[in-house]
Amino acid sequence: MNTLTRLTEGLPRCLTRLTLLSGVWATALTLACSSPSESGTTQGGAGGSVATTGGSSTQSGGTMAQGGNSTPQGGANVAQGGATNVSTGGSSAGASGSASGGSSAGAAGAQAQGGATIGAGGSTSGGAGGGNTEQYPKPASLPAETGASLWLRYPLVPIQGRLTEYKAAFKQVVKAGTNASVDVAVTELTTGLSGLTGATVAAGTATDAGSVLVGTAQAEPIKSLPLATRLAALGPEGYLVETADVGGKSVTVVAGNTAVGALYGSFALLRHLQTHRPLAGLSLSAAPRIKTRVLNHWDNLDRSVERGYAGRSIWDWSALPGTLSPRYKEYARANASLGINGTVLTNVNANAQVLTASYISKVKALADVFRPYGIKVYLTARFSAPIEIGNLTTADPNDAGVKKWWTDKATEIYGQIPDFGGFLVKANSEGQPGPQQYMRTHADGANMLADAVAPHGGVVMWRAFVYSEGSPVDRIKQAYDEFKPLDGKFKDNVLVQAKNGPLDFQPREPFHPLFGAMPGTPLTLELQITKEYLGEDTHLAYLGPMFEEVLKSDTYAKGAGSTVAKVIDGSLHSHTLSAIAGVSNIGDDANWTGSHMNQANWYAYGRMAWNPDLSAEAVAEDWVRQTFSNDPIVVAPVVQTLMRSHQALVDYMTPLGLVHIMGTDHHYGPAPWVSNLSRAEWNPVYYHKADSQGLGFNRAPSPGSDAVAQYFQQVRERFASRATTPDAFLLFFHHVGWADKLASGRTLWEELVHRYSVGVDEVGVMRDSWAKVKGYVDDKRFTDVADFLQIQHYEARWWRDACLTYFASHSKQAIPAGYAMPAQTLSYYQGLTCPSDAKKPRCMPIYSGQPSPAVLK
Ligand code: GCW
């Protein structure tokens, strides 16, 4: 045993854990999921198993993020040792099948049938994996790929049985009804089906056997099929995909109540086929749980992107509206394939210029491209716009002239873009103007804008990310303190948008206490897809587990089971509006997201926004199958690498609940020593509070900051007590003595060294694991990923050594036996001046030596 790995800290119960079996990694999947599985039909055979070879670690028990200290659930161990003839479909079948219960069951290999569900939020998987025992041939050669195709790749199905099945079933595509979105669906289906089958699958008119019939429930011949009741239950965006008899011919029907629903169904069918699932019993059905599922672009009008690491903004404002980059349509396709139905084009640190007539015509051009894909555009509204572009002397929301200005502006926008979504606003935060300048509240400001867009059906998304000037006792308390008293004061078309955690998109944070605390206001969950604090473009950190963790966190707002997911989908407090937002990681890089692996985070966001009950692992598996390969020799190790990556990063950057110890401004490398920034709460030392006694921020009741008081009782009590606070958040809520014992039996100092070391070695395992897919993934993408993993490994060691040398200066303790000594001294790390380019951060001086092993025994 050379690496002790603890992978399950804080992860929900449905996730994979890894077990050392006979020298190979095998997945052990938990069978008892904490979330209820949805009822549904089961199709297809048993889910396949995820198998892998390589790696060498074991794991010890972890702690549940929200549930106090506990060990992971047991599960079926399925070792495949890298055989290439295991069943395909496995967990992904369940994944597509919606409920986490379904997906994990599907993943449990021998145990369960692929999950399948009908109903809101769910989706039937149709045939789950099983049944396919065909061996994948090793590809003779693979053309280089830039990553530009994302997960919308349609290579010829390489296994004969499945190929024959698909060829017989998909010969042409016939549309029912006339609509731009149905036309898009036909194009997507003909492209995808032609690629997958290697035949020409064209658009046709007569419904012959082997047709895919796509359209709306109102259009013949779909209208005459007995689908009406089931379709009606699926709402405007839901879909149904199944085999049907039309005039004695067997066809595949892709039906929605709306044309966009049919488009979503088309992408669901294509995903089913891209993941090589069988057609027997095909029955896919789903409707989104959350109504508004948007990307937030922090894109500026000069094409720079705040916290963007993938090149320039894809919005080429100077060429719009005359020139439409082909990327706009590609962007719309990719989003529609996930179910994302809105995009906020501009940075929340807003520029009023986007509200001028010339920019509105540019925005209209984009809206026209996106409309057939079901995507609405939104803009950020700079609160001082009436002054900056309207020649007014005030932006006071109670001023009649200001109200009129916004009302007229809304009318102007809707005149051009009738389905404009509305405004996103960052106000009185980090220097942005807002209503508080006029002694008005956030509600006054939001309501004024809400009145302007209400006649047109628009909404206002008002951000709760605020922290004031001065030296507050505890920055994380401020959003709750400012917004909770405003509950019930917002107009019906206002959503309050809060980040997942109370601080700021840290590698790991507890859920934001506003969730559940504002029953009279629909709350939007804002996730950050771009990895500002998580290694940016370079480090592999799959965020699915983090998204899953926050969505499944129990607020206890209305007793047990009041999860964040239920708060934001509107069901807990019976709201009509519901929304989720993801801060985009997209730029004009060929691969869209700065690295191939970062595409997985865009994908996971979209899939989980559609269905917040999906398991991160099931989503990861679908993504790997669509993006790289269906061969188990690729699927297994890459899914495992993704699933362990976030925890690895947390361990080597900010273990045990540490936060915000990154370098100033760029937030890339380690800088826990920074203490000289003008505002107290910008300094890492403010957050970790290391001293000779111990480490961590005391947020328990007095003498702590009592931030825990913002949570409902059950959560409050758990976090208030050091004994019941999960290790994952220990130092977030408590100042712990260096010599205090943790659940592992190690002292805090020993545990800190251990976590940092394990994190580094995990990256080594990820590197080794990726090395094994060489030859099974095209060389270009293989090399790109391998190169980044190498950088990540060095940088993980940099993080470890820099942080441990710094914390040792407080703990006054040596590195315990069994762990590598830091490569350099504290002053060396403090003297490093990297990255020089914050957009493509690198730290050349530390790329030498052997990062692993950091755990020596
Ligand atoms: O995380 C911080 C970022 C800022 C960002 C801000 C916010 C858009 O460092 O770049 O500004 O959050 O969310 O408003």
Coordinates of C-alpha atoms and ligand atoms in Angstrom, one line a residue, residues 298 306-307 347-349 426 429-430 463 465 475 499 504-505 526 528 532-533 665 667, ligand 1:
W298 CA -19.1 36.9 -17.1
E306 CA -14.0 37.7 -15.9
R307 CA -12.7 34.5 -14.4
N347 CA -20.9 40.1 -16.9
V348 CA -22.6 40.8 -13.6
N349 CA -20.0 43.5 -13.2
K426 CA -25.4 42.5 -9.1
S429 CA -21.5 44.4 -4.1
E430 CA -17.8 44.8 -4.9
R463 CA -28.0 38.4 -6.7
F465 CA -23.7 37.9 -3.3
R475 CA -18.2 38.1 6.0
K499 CA -24.2 31.1 -4.6
D504 CA -17.5 32.6 -2.7
F505 CA -17.2 29.5 -4.9
E526 CA -25.8 30.0 -8.6
Q528 CA -19.7 28.4 -10.7
E532 CA -12.0 30.3 -10.4
Y533 CA -10.7 28.7 -7.2
D665 CA -6.5 38.3 -7.5
H667 CA -6.8 32.8 -7.1
Ligands
GCW1 O1 -15.8 35.3 -6.9 C1 -15.8 36.6 -7.0 C2 -15.0 36.9 -8.2 C3 -15.4 38.1 -9.0 C4 -16.9 38.0 -9.2 C5 -17.6 38.0 -7.9 C6 -19.1 37.8 -8.1 C7 -18.1 38.9 -11.1 O2 -13.7 36.9 -7.8 O3 -14.6 38.1 -10.1 O4 -17.3 39.1 -10.0 O5 -17.2 36.9 -7.2 O6 -19.6 36.7 -8.1 O7 -19.8 38.8 -8.3

